[in-house]
Amino acid sequence: MTVTAPSSHVGRWATARPWLGIAARLGLAAVWLIAGASKVGDLAASGRAVNAYQVLPYDVATAVGAALPFVELALGVLLLLGLATRLTAGVSAALLVVFIAGIASAWTRALAIDCGCFGSGGQLAEGQAPSYLPEILRDLGFLVLAGFLLIWPRTPVSVDGWLSGEPAVEDEDE
């Protein structure tokens, strides 16, 4: 009987994956916490930023804009703690897809707006040009982080791990 050593590639991946996961989790947590904190002090401005996309009725846009910072802060706290990580990553991914679609929609309709992702946003001043491509690429990067956590939600130093009592590394067969 011959015993074959596991591939070093698989061993490195199994060792690195939990730490990549914690980097993804904490990175995405920071994004949500910064985004939410930058808007929570001026909910009216956040509502105006959502309204600038011109896809929702004014009253709905202002309500969404007022709620959005709290959703972002909640996602950030859950990711920071590592609690309900897969669910939080799924909600994050869905929200990022909505953001990407909104920015792409504004771009295709030639609206001159600031996305409002990390501040008040809204209509740009005369002569200012929007930066849609970098915003979409940035959000795609955040979407990759959320996707990683959807596939591999278990990370070291997380409430999920503490509650389950299981190690952060799952079997490769899962």
Tab-separated table of N, CA and C in Angstrom:
chain	number	residue	atom	x	y	z
A	1	MET	N	0.846	-1.172	0.000
A	1	MET	CA	0.000	0.000	0.000
A	1	MET	C	0.895	1.240	0.000
A	2	THR	N	0.631	2.121	-0.939
A	2	THR	CA	1.430	3.331	-1.072
A	2	THR	C	0.623	4.528	-0.589
A	3	VAL	N	1.232	5.311	0.254
A	3	VAL	CA	0.590	6.517	0.743
A	3	VAL	C	1.175	7.692	-0.035
A	4	THR	N	0.283	8.479	-0.633
A	4	THR	CA	0.713	9.630	-1.405
A	4	THR	C	0.539	10.885	-0.574
A	5	ALA	N	1.572	11.674	-0.532
A	5	ALA	CA	1.496	12.937	0.211
A	5	ALA	C	0.565	13.893	-0.517
A	6	PRO	N	-0.223	14.661	0.220
A	6	PRO	CA	-1.104	15.626	-0.441
A	6	PRO	C	-0.285	16.666	-1.197
A	7	SER	N	-0.872	17.172	-2.230
A	7	SER	CA	-0.218	18.199	-3.032
A	7	SER	C	0.121	19.393	-2.151
A	8	SER	N	1.320	19.947	-2.358
A	8	SER	CA	1.700	21.111	-1.554
A	8	SER	C	0.813	22.305	-1.879
A	9	HIS	N	0.295	22.334	-3.118
A	9	HIS	CA	-0.627	23.411	-3.507
A	9	HIS	C	-1.895	23.362	-2.645
A	10	VAL	N	-2.445	22.164	-2.474
A	10	VAL	CA	-3.649	22.006	-1.655
A	10	VAL	C	-3.342	22.359	-0.207
A	11	GLY	N	-2.190	21.948	0.274
A	11	GLY	CA	-1.805	22.254	1.650
A	11	GLY	C	-1.629	23.743	1.880
A	12	ARG	N	-1.006	24.424	0.910
A	12	ARG	CA	-0.839	25.876	1.044
A	12	ARG	C	-2.189	26.583	1.016
A	13	TRP	N	-3.078	26.128	0.128
A	13	TRP	CA	-4.407	26.740	0.031
A	13	TRP	C	-5.166	26.547	1.339
A	14	ALA	N	-5.118	25.323	1.885
A	14	ALA	CA	-5.822	25.044	3.135
A	14	ALA	C	-5.267	25.891	4.281
A	15	THR	N	-3.997	26.173	4.238
A	15	THR	CA	-3.378	27.009	5.272
A	15	THR	C	-3.702	28.485	5.063
A	16	ALA	N	-3.670	28.932	3.813
A	16	ALA	CA	-3.864	30.356	3.515
A	16	ALA	C	-5.327	30.777	3.522
A	17	ARG	N	-6.230	29.878	3.129
A	17	ARG	CA	-7.635	30.251	2.952
A	17	ARG	C	-8.262	30.907	4.180
A	18	PRO	N	-8.101	30.379	5.381
A	18	PRO	CA	-8.724	31.051	6.533
A	18	PRO	C	-8.201	32.470	6.738
A	19	TRP	N	-6.919	32.691	6.460
A	19	TRP	CA	-6.339	34.020	6.659
A	19	TRP	C	-6.745	34.964	5.535
A	20	LEU	N	-6.895	34.437	4.330
A	20	LEU	CA	-7.460	35.253	3.250
A	20	LEU	C	-8.901	35.616	3.590
A	21	GLY	N	-9.598	34.660	4.195
A	21	GLY	CA	-10.986	34.898	4.599
A	21	GLY	C	-11.101	35.984	5.658
A	22	ILE	N	-10.205	35.962	6.627
A	22	ILE	CA	-10.276	37.009	7.656
A	22	ILE	C	-9.925	38.366	7.049
A	23	ALA	N	-8.993	38.383	6.105
A	23	ALA	CA	-8.664	39.643	5.425
A	23	ALA	C	-9.874	40.135	4.623
A	24	ALA	N	-10.549	39.231	3.934
A	24	ALA	CA	-11.748	39.607	3.165
A	24	ALA	C	-12.848	40.097	4.105
A	25	ARG	N	-13.050	39.378	5.202
A	25	ARG	CA	-14.107	39.729	6.156
A	25	ARG	C	-13.839	41.091	6.788
A	26	LEU	N	-12.628	41.302	7.263
A	26	LEU	CA	-12.307	42.578	7.915
A	26	LEU	C	-12.230	43.722	6.904
A	27	GLY	N	-11.754	43.436	5.697
A	27	GLY	CA	-11.716	44.463	4.660
A	27	GLY	C	-13.105	44.922	4.276
A	28	LEU	N	-14.006	43.962	4.059
A	28	LEU	CA	-15.382	44.312	3.705
A	28	LEU	C	-16.086	44.984	4.888
A	29	ALA	N	-15.775	44.546	6.104
A	29	ALA	CA	-16.335	45.210	7.290
A	29	ALA	C	-15.917	46.674	7.318
A	30	ALA	N	-14.650	46.931	7.035
A	30	ALA	CA	-14.163	48.316	7.034
A	30	ALA	C	-14.883	49.149	5.979
A	31	VAL	N	-15.094	48.568	4.811
A	31	VAL	CA	-15.802	49.281	3.734
A	31	VAL	C	-17.193	49.696	4.212
A	32	TRP	N	-17.949	48.745	4.768
A	32	TRP	CA	-19.314	49.057	5.210
A	32	TRP	C	-19.314	50.044	6.365
A	33	LEU	N	-18.392	49.877	7.311
A	33	LEU	CA	-18.362	50.787	8.461
A	33	LEU	C	-18.007	52.211	8.032
A	34	ILE	N	-17.052	52.351	7.130
A	34	ILE	CA	-16.669	53.685	6.646
A	34	ILE	C	-17.804	54.288	5.827
A	35	ALA	N	-18.400	53.487	4.948
A	35	ALA	CA	-19.496	53.993	4.104
A	35	ALA	C	-20.679	54.432	4.962
A	36	GLY	N	-21.068	53.605	5.909
A	36	GLY	CA	-22.206	53.949	6.769
A	36	GLY	C	-21.918	55.142	7.657
A	37	ALA	N	-20.723	55.167	8.251
A	37	ALA	CA	-20.366	56.271	9.149
A	37	ALA	C	-20.281	57.600	8.401
A	38	SER	N	-19.873	57.557	7.140
A	38	SER	CA	-19.751	58.805	6.373
A	38	SER	C	-21.103	59.406	6.017
A	39	LYS	N	-22.165	58.596	6.116
A	39	LYS	CA	-23.499	59.079	5.734
A	39	LYS	C	-24.456	59.256	6.905
A	40	VAL	N	-24.195	58.578	8.010
A	40	VAL	CA	-25.166	58.547	9.101
A	40	VAL	C	-25.394	59.921	9.727
A	41	GLY	N	-24.432	60.817	9.628
A	41	GLY	CA	-24.578	62.154	10.197
A	41	GLY	C	-25.469	63.086	9.390
A	42	ASP	N	-25.754	62.743	8.141
A	42	ASP	CA	-26.599	63.588	7.290
A	42	ASP	C	-27.484	62.690	6.427
A	43	LEU	N	-28.545	62.196	7.032
A	43	LEU	CA	-29.438	61.262	6.338
A	43	LEU	C	-30.167	61.923	5.175
A	44	ALA	N	-30.435	63.230	5.277
A	44	ALA	CA	-31.083	63.933	4.164
A	44	ALA	C	-30.176	63.934	2.935
A	45	ALA	N	-28.874	64.151	3.135
A	45	ALA	CA	-27.925	64.126	2.019
A	45	ALA	C	-27.837	62.734	1.417
A	46	SER	N	-27.888	61.722	2.264
A	46	SER	CA	-27.880	60.353	1.764
A	46	SER	C	-29.118	60.092	0.900
A	47	GLY	N	-30.258	60.618	1.333
A	47	GLY	CA	-31.491	60.497	0.544
A	47	GLY	C	-31.385	61.223	-0.786
A	48	ARG	N	-30.774	62.408	-0.763
A	48	ARG	CA	-30.578	63.156	-2.018
A	48	ARG	C	-29.649	62.407	-2.960
A	49	ALA	N	-28.641	61.744	-2.412
A	49	ALA	CA	-27.707	60.974	-3.243
A	49	ALA	C	-28.436	59.827	-3.934
A	50	VAL	N	-29.292	59.122	-3.212
A	50	VAL	CA	-30.066	58.034	-3.824
A	50	VAL	C	-31.024	58.603	-4.861
A	51	ASN	N	-31.640	59.728	-4.555
A	51	ASN	CA	-32.572	60.361	-5.492
A	51	ASN	C	-31.873	60.807	-6.782
A	52	ALA	N	-30.590	61.161	-6.700
A	52	ALA	CA	-29.851	61.637	-7.875
A	52	ALA	C	-29.765	60.576	-8.970
A	53	TYR	N	-29.908	59.309	-8.608
A	53	TYR	CA	-29.869	58.232	-9.608
A	53	TYR	C	-31.127	58.211	-10.491
A	54	GLN	N	-32.175	58.866	-10.028
A	54	GLN	CA	-33.417	58.998	-10.788
A	54	GLN	C	-34.022	57.648	-11.195
A	55	VAL	N	-34.024	56.705	-10.255
A	55	VAL	CA	-34.646	55.405	-10.528
A	55	VAL	C	-35.807	55.108	-9.581
A	56	LEU	N	-35.916	55.847	-8.493
A	56	LEU	CA	-36.986	55.647	-7.517
A	56	LEU	C	-37.760	56.948	-7.352
A	57	PRO	N	-39.036	56.843	-6.995
A	57	PRO	CA	-39.768	58.070	-6.654
A	57	PRO	C	-39.066	58.778	-5.496
A	58	TYR	N	-39.196	60.092	-5.448
A	58	TYR	CA	-38.483	60.913	-4.466
A	58	TYR	C	-38.658	60.399	-3.037
A	59	ASP	N	-39.905	60.144	-2.618
A	59	ASP	CA	-40.140	59.709	-1.232
A	59	ASP	C	-39.466	58.372	-0.941
A	60	VAL	N	-39.502	57.469	-1.903
A	60	VAL	CA	-38.856	56.162	-1.718
A	60	VAL	C	-37.342	56.334	-1.677
A	61	ALA	N	-36.811	57.155	-2.578
A	61	ALA	CA	-35.362	57.386	-2.620
A	61	ALA	C	-34.858	57.982	-1.309
A	62	THR	N	-35.590	58.941	-0.756
A	62	THR	CA	-35.139	59.551	0.496
A	62	THR	C	-35.232	58.559	1.660
A	63	ALA	N	-36.240	57.695	1.649
A	63	ALA	CA	-36.351	56.673	2.698
A	63	ALA	C	-35.215	55.653	2.574
A	64	VAL	N	-34.934	55.228	1.355
A	64	VAL	CA	-33.822	54.288	1.132
A	64	VAL	C	-32.510	54.941	1.564
A	65	GLY	N	-32.329	56.189	1.169
A	65	GLY	CA	-31.109	56.907	1.537
A	65	GLY	C	-30.953	57.060	3.040
A	66	ALA	N	-32.050	57.255	3.742
A	66	ALA	CA	-31.981	57.390	5.202
A	66	ALA	C	-31.695	56.049	5.879
A	67	ALA	N	-32.182	54.954	5.299
A	67	ALA	CA	-31.976	53.626	5.889
A	67	ALA	C	-30.606	53.045	5.543
A	68	LEU	N	-30.082	53.386	4.376
A	68	LEU	CA	-28.862	52.772	3.870
A	68	LEU	C	-27.664	52.852	4.823
A	69	PRO	N	-27.385	53.989	5.445
A	69	PRO	CA	-26.228	54.021	6.359
A	69	PRO	C	-26.353	53.018	7.508
A	70	PHE	N	-27.561	52.804	7.997
A	70	PHE	CA	-27.754	51.860	9.103
A	70	PHE	C	-27.585	50.419	8.637
A	71	VAL	N	-28.025	50.130	7.423
A	71	VAL	CA	-27.810	48.798	6.835
A	71	VAL	C	-26.304	48.568	6.672
A	72	GLU	N	-25.599	49.562	6.136
A	72	GLU	CA	-24.157	49.429	5.945
A	72	GLU	C	-23.432	49.243	7.279
A	73	LEU	N	-23.814	50.004	8.286
A	73	LEU	CA	-23.193	49.855	9.607
A	73	LEU	C	-23.477	48.474	10.196
A	74	ALA	N	-24.696	47.990	10.037
A	74	ALA	CA	-25.039	46.656	10.549
A	74	ALA	C	-24.217	45.579	9.842
A	75	LEU	N	-24.095	45.676	8.524
A	75	LEU	CA	-23.278	44.712	7.781
A	75	LEU	C	-21.831	44.765	8.266
A	76	GLY	N	-21.313	45.968	8.469
A	76	GLY	CA	-19.942	46.124	8.942
A	76	GLY	C	-19.719	45.499	10.311
A	77	VAL	N	-20.643	45.723	11.227
A	77	VAL	CA	-20.506	45.161	12.578
A	77	VAL	C	-20.586	43.633	12.527
A	78	LEU	N	-21.545	43.091	11.761
A	78	LEU	CA	-21.666	41.633	11.649
A	78	LEU	C	-20.399	41.019	11.071
A	79	LEU	N	-19.835	41.638	10.049
A	79	LEU	CA	-18.599	41.119	9.460
A	79	LEU	C	-17.422	41.285	10.416
A	80	LEU	N	-17.356	42.387	11.105
A	80	LEU	CA	-16.286	42.603	12.074
A	80	LEU	C	-16.294	41.508	13.143
A	81	LEU	N	-17.482	41.156	13.597
A	81	LEU	CA	-17.625	40.112	14.608
A	81	LEU	C	-17.505	38.709	14.031
A	82	GLY	N	-17.731	38.580	12.732
A	82	GLY	CA	-17.757	37.244	12.129
A	82	GLY	C	-19.019	36.508	12.516
A	83	LEU	N	-20.133	37.207	12.561
A	83	LEU	CA	-21.419	36.635	12.951
A	83	LEU	C	-22.331	36.581	11.727
A	84	ALA	N	-22.888	35.393	11.461
A	84	ALA	CA	-23.742	35.191	10.284
A	84	ALA	C	-22.988	35.617	9.019
A	85	THR	N	-21.755	35.184	8.918
A	85	THR	CA	-20.865	35.653	7.861
A	85	THR	C	-21.384	35.337	6.471
A	86	ARG	N	-21.842	34.117	6.227
A	86	ARG	CA	-22.329	33.777	4.882
A	86	ARG	C	-23.549	34.618	4.525
A	87	LEU	N	-24.493	34.748	5.441
A	87	LEU	CA	-25.689	35.563	5.196
A	87	LEU	C	-25.298	37.021	4.957
A	88	THR	N	-24.411	37.541	5.784
A	88	THR	CA	-23.971	38.932	5.642
A	88	THR	C	-23.235	39.136	4.320
A	89	ALA	N	-22.438	38.159	3.924
A	89	ALA	CA	-21.750	38.244	2.629
A	89	ALA	C	-22.756	38.220	1.487
A	90	GLY	N	-23.818	37.424	1.623
A	90	GLY	CA	-24.851	37.379	0.593
A	90	GLY	C	-25.593	38.698	0.462
A	91	VAL	N	-25.947	39.285	1.591
A	91	VAL	CA	-26.614	40.601	1.569
A	91	VAL	C	-25.651	41.644	1.006
A	92	SER	N	-24.384	41.559	1.402
A	92	SER	CA	-23.374	42.488	0.878
A	92	SER	C	-23.267	42.358	-0.638
A	93	ALA	N	-23.197	41.133	-1.120
A	93	ALA	CA	-23.084	40.900	-2.567
A	93	ALA	C	-24.294	41.469	-3.298
A	94	ALA	N	-25.482	41.221	-2.768
A	94	ALA	CA	-26.695	41.736	-3.408
A	94	ALA	C	-26.687	43.263	-3.438
A	95	LEU	N	-26.310	43.880	-2.333
A	95	LEU	CA	-26.270	45.334	-2.258
A	95	LEU	C	-25.218	45.900	-3.217
A	96	LEU	N	-24.078	45.246	-3.308
A	96	LEU	CA	-23.040	45.702	-4.234
A	96	LEU	C	-23.485	45.582	-5.684
A	97	VAL	N	-24.221	44.514	-6.016
A	97	VAL	CA	-24.751	44.374	-7.379
A	97	VAL	C	-25.717	45.516	-7.677
A	98	VAL	N	-26.559	45.875	-6.698
A	98	VAL	CA	-27.474	47.010	-6.873
A	98	VAL	C	-26.677	48.299	-7.082
A	99	PHE	N	-25.622	48.495	-6.291
A	99	PHE	CA	-24.796	49.697	-6.437
A	99	PHE	C	-24.146	49.751	-7.816
A	100	ILE	N	-23.589	48.641	-8.253
A	100	ILE	CA	-22.938	48.582	-9.568
A	100	ILE	C	-23.949	48.873	-10.672
A	101	ALA	N	-25.131	48.265	-10.560
A	101	ALA	CA	-26.176	48.505	-11.564
A	101	ALA	C	-26.605	49.970	-11.557
A	102	GLY	N	-26.710	50.571	-10.383
A	102	GLY	CA	-27.096	51.973	-10.288
A	102	GLY	C	-26.066	52.896	-10.919
A	103	ILE	N	-24.798	52.626	-10.639
A	103	ILE	CA	-23.735	53.449	-11.219
A	103	ILE	C	-23.705	53.271	-12.735
A	104	ALA	N	-23.823	52.024	-13.199
A	104	ALA	CA	-23.843	51.768	-14.648
A	104	ALA	C	-25.039	52.448	-15.300
A	105	SER	N	-26.172	52.439	-14.627
A	105	SER	CA	-27.372	53.101	-15.149
A	105	SER	C	-27.157	54.607	-15.254
A	106	ALA	N	-26.575	55.203	-14.227
A	106	ALA	CA	-26.294	56.650	-14.260
A	106	ALA	C	-25.325	56.966	-15.398
A	107	TRP	N	-24.345	56.112	-15.586
A	107	TRP	CA	-23.347	56.309	-16.639
A	107	TRP	C	-23.990	56.237	-18.019
A	108	THR	N	-24.816	55.208	-18.237
A	108	THR	CA	-25.441	55.049	-19.560
A	108	THR	C	-26.455	56.155	-19.845
A	109	ARG	N	-27.026	56.737	-18.810
A	109	ARG	CA	-27.989	57.830	-19.003
A	109	ARG	C	-27.321	59.199	-18.953
A	110	ALA	N	-25.982	59.202	-18.896
A	110	ALA	CA	-25.181	60.427	-18.911
A	110	ALA	C	-25.536	61.391	-17.777
A	111	LEU	N	-25.877	60.829	-16.606
A	111	LEU	CA	-26.099	61.671	-15.436
A	111	LEU	C	-24.745	62.097	-14.889
A	112	ALA	N	-24.660	63.285	-14.387
A	112	ALA	CA	-23.415	63.789	-13.788
A	112	ALA	C	-23.600	63.819	-12.282
A	113	ILE	N	-23.379	62.653	-11.648
A	113	ILE	CA	-23.565	62.547	-10.208
A	113	ILE	C	-22.347	61.908	-9.553
A	114	ASP	N	-22.221	62.173	-8.258
A	114	ASP	CA	-21.262	61.481	-7.411
A	114	ASP	C	-22.039	60.306	-6.833
A	115	CYS	N	-21.438	59.123	-6.815
A	115	CYS	CA	-22.176	57.929	-6.395
A	115	CYS	C	-22.725	58.035	-4.974
A	116	GLY	N	-22.084	58.797	-4.105
A	116	GLY	CA	-22.552	58.885	-2.727
A	116	GLY	C	-22.147	57.680	-1.900
A	117	CYS	N	-21.209	56.901	-2.389
A	117	CYS	CA	-20.814	55.668	-1.714
A	117	CYS	C	-20.137	55.916	-0.366
A	118	PHE	N	-19.330	56.956	-0.298
A	118	PHE	CA	-18.596	57.259	0.924
A	118	PHE	C	-18.792	58.718	1.322
A	119	GLY	N	-20.002	59.202	1.169
A	119	GLY	CA	-20.298	60.583	1.517
A	119	GLY	C	-21.663	60.982	1.018
A	120	SER	N	-21.851	62.266	0.873
A	120	SER	CA	-23.186	62.764	0.556
A	120	SER	C	-23.623	62.506	-0.882
A	121	GLY	N	-22.731	62.532	-1.852
A	121	GLY	CA	-23.100	62.251	-3.236
A	121	GLY	C	-24.059	63.269	-3.816
A	122	GLY	N	-24.734	62.885	-4.883
A	122	GLY	CA	-25.706	63.749	-5.537
A	122	GLY	C	-25.160	64.361	-6.806
A	123	GLN	N	-25.835	65.409	-7.258
A	123	GLN	CA	-25.463	66.085	-8.500
A	123	GLN	C	-24.073	66.704	-8.375
A	124	LEU	N	-23.289	66.584	-9.437
A	124	LEU	CA	-21.973	67.209	-9.465
A	124	LEU	C	-22.111	68.669	-9.883
A	125	ALA	N	-21.192	69.480	-9.429
A	125	ALA	CA	-21.175	70.899	-9.805
A	125	ALA	C	-20.835	71.025	-11.285
A	126	GLU	N	-21.240	72.118	-11.855
A	126	GLU	CA	-20.953	72.398	-13.264
A	126	GLU	C	-19.459	72.249	-13.535
A	127	GLY	N	-19.118	71.522	-14.585
A	127	GLY	CA	-17.723	71.337	-14.969
A	127	GLY	C	-17.048	70.137	-14.335
A	128	GLN	N	-17.679	69.528	-13.322
A	128	GLN	CA	-17.104	68.326	-12.713
A	128	GLN	C	-17.544	67.106	-13.515
A	129	ALA	N	-16.635	66.159	-13.672
A	129	ALA	CA	-16.937	64.941	-14.423
A	129	ALA	C	-17.078	63.765	-13.452
A	130	PRO	N	-18.055	62.921	-13.692
A	130	PRO	CA	-18.200	61.734	-12.836
A	130	PRO	C	-17.068	60.736	-13.096
A	131	SER	N	-16.852	59.852	-12.134
A	131	SER	CA	-15.800	58.830	-12.257
A	131	SER	C	-16.429	57.445	-12.144
A	132	TYR	N	-17.287	57.125	-13.094
A	132	TYR	CA	-18.057	55.892	-13.003
A	132	TYR	C	-17.228	54.623	-13.111
A	133	LEU	N	-16.285	54.561	-14.060
A	133	LEU	CA	-15.514	53.336	-14.229
A	133	LEU	C	-14.724	52.973	-12.970
A	134	PRO	N	-13.986	53.889	-12.361
A	134	PRO	CA	-13.287	53.521	-11.117
A	134	PRO	C	-14.247	53.086	-10.003
A	135	GLU	N	-15.429	53.710	-9.932
A	135	GLU	CA	-16.403	53.331	-8.903
A	135	GLU	C	-16.918	51.915	-9.150
A	136	ILE	N	-17.192	51.585	-10.409
A	136	ILE	CA	-17.659	50.235	-10.735
A	136	ILE	C	-16.563	49.210	-10.450
A	137	LEU	N	-15.334	49.511	-10.844
A	137	LEU	CA	-14.223	48.582	-10.597
A	137	LEU	C	-13.985	48.394	-9.100
A	138	ARG	N	-14.074	49.467	-8.340
A	138	ARG	CA	-13.925	49.380	-6.880
A	138	ARG	C	-14.996	48.461	-6.293
A	139	ASP	N	-16.255	48.674	-6.709
A	139	ASP	CA	-17.342	47.860	-6.189
A	139	ASP	C	-17.238	46.405	-6.650
A	140	LEU	N	-16.705	46.175	-7.839
A	140	LEU	CA	-16.458	44.795	-8.282
A	140	LEU	C	-15.417	44.130	-7.385
A	141	GLY	N	-14.409	44.888	-6.971
A	141	GLY	CA	-13.429	44.352	-6.022
A	141	GLY	C	-14.073	43.985	-4.696
A	142	PHE	N	-14.960	44.854	-4.205
A	142	PHE	CA	-15.679	44.538	-2.970
A	142	PHE	C	-16.576	43.316	-3.163
A	143	LEU	N	-17.150	43.187	-4.356
A	143	LEU	CA	-17.997	42.033	-4.674
A	143	LEU	C	-17.180	40.739	-4.646
A	144	VAL	N	-15.937	40.799	-5.075
A	144	VAL	CA	-15.057	39.628	-4.996
A	144	VAL	C	-14.860	39.218	-3.528
A	145	LEU	N	-14.668	40.195	-2.651
A	145	LEU	CA	-14.522	39.892	-1.215
A	145	LEU	C	-15.776	39.211	-0.685
A	146	ALA	N	-16.939	39.751	-1.042
A	146	ALA	CA	-18.202	39.144	-0.593
A	146	ALA	C	-18.356	37.742	-1.166
A	147	GLY	N	-17.988	37.560	-2.422
A	147	GLY	CA	-18.072	36.232	-3.046
A	147	GLY	C	-17.176	35.221	-2.349
A	148	PHE	N	-15.971	35.639	-1.990
A	148	PHE	CA	-15.059	34.768	-1.252
A	148	PHE	C	-15.722	34.297	0.036
A	149	LEU	N	-16.342	35.243	0.746
A	149	LEU	CA	-16.977	34.904	2.024
A	149	LEU	C	-18.247	34.085	1.843
A	150	LEU	N	-18.898	34.205	0.718
A	150	LEU	CA	-20.047	33.343	0.437
A	150	LEU	C	-19.603	31.894	0.294
A	151	ILE	N	-18.468	31.692	-0.361
A	151	ILE	CA	-17.964	30.337	-0.592
A	151	ILE	C	-17.274	29.788	0.653
A	152	TRP	N	-16.445	30.612	1.294
A	152	TRP	CA	-15.682	30.193	2.474
A	152	TRP	C	-15.947	31.157	3.625
A	153	PRO	N	-17.086	31.041	4.286
A	153	PRO	CA	-17.433	32.008	5.332
A	153	PRO	C	-16.678	31.815	6.647
A	154	ARG	N	-16.154	30.631	6.885
A	154	ARG	CA	-15.506	30.365	8.172
A	154	ARG	C	-14.123	30.984	8.198
A	155	THR	N	-13.890	31.833	9.177
A	155	THR	CA	-12.604	32.501	9.329
A	155	THR	C	-12.167	32.434	10.787
A	156	PRO	N	-10.873	32.573	11.026
A	156	PRO	CA	-10.401	32.606	12.418
A	156	PRO	C	-10.966	33.823	13.154
A	157	VAL	N	-11.004	33.722	14.440
A	157	VAL	CA	-11.419	34.810	15.327
A	157	VAL	C	-12.788	35.348	14.898
A	158	SER	N	-13.782	34.471	14.939
A	158	SER	CA	-15.133	34.870	14.552
A	158	SER	C	-16.147	34.298	15.537
A	159	VAL	N	-17.243	35.007	15.690
A	159	VAL	CA	-18.316	34.516	16.550
A	159	VAL	C	-18.907	33.235	15.954
A	160	ASP	N	-19.012	33.166	14.631
A	160	ASP	CA	-19.504	31.943	13.990
A	160	ASP	C	-18.689	30.730	14.433
A	161	GLY	N	-17.361	30.863	14.398
A	161	GLY	CA	-16.489	29.761	14.802
A	161	GLY	C	-16.618	29.439	16.276
A	162	TRP	N	-16.720	30.473	17.086
A	162	TRP	CA	-16.852	30.272	18.525
A	162	TRP	C	-18.158	29.554	18.847
A	163	LEU	N	-19.260	29.985	18.191
A	163	LEU	CA	-20.560	29.360	18.449
A	163	LEU	C	-20.605	27.905	18.007
A	164	SER	N	-19.951	27.617	16.877
A	164	SER	CA	-19.996	26.240	16.357
A	164	SER	C	-18.956	25.352	17.015
A	165	GLY	N	-17.921	25.955	17.580
A	165	GLY	CA	-16.854	25.167	18.189
A	165	GLY	C	-16.021	24.429	17.170
A	166	GLU	N	-16.160	24.774	15.885
A	166	GLU	CA	-15.424	24.110	14.821
A	166	GLU	C	-14.229	24.957	14.404
A	167	PRO	N	-13.195	24.312	13.883
A	167	PRO	CA	-12.048	25.088	13.389
A	167	PRO	C	-12.419	25.886	12.140
A	168	ALA	N	-11.587	26.876	11.839
A	168	ALA	CA	-11.868	27.752	10.693
A	168	ALA	C	-11.643	27.070	9.363
A	169	VAL	N	-10.886	25.972	9.338
A	169	VAL	CA	-10.586	25.294	8.081
A	169	VAL	C	-11.578	24.149	7.897
A	170	GLU	N	-12.341	24.215	6.797
A	170	GLU	CA	-13.270	23.129	6.487
A	170	GLU	C	-12.528	22.078	5.684
A	171	ASP	N	-13.108	20.893	5.582
A	171	ASP	CA	-12.542	19.859	4.732
A	171	ASP	C	-12.541	20.331	3.300
A	172	GLU	N	-11.544	19.922	2.531
A	172	GLU	CA	-11.455	20.299	1.121
A	172	GLU	C	-12.610	19.727	0.313
A	173	ASP	N	-13.271	18.692	0.817
A	173	ASP	CA	-14.372	18.049	0.078
A	173	ASP	C	-15.649	18.855	0.115
A	174	GLU	N	-15.753	19.828	1.028
A	174	GLU	CA	-16.999	20.588	1.161
A	174	GLU	C	-17.209	21.508	0.007
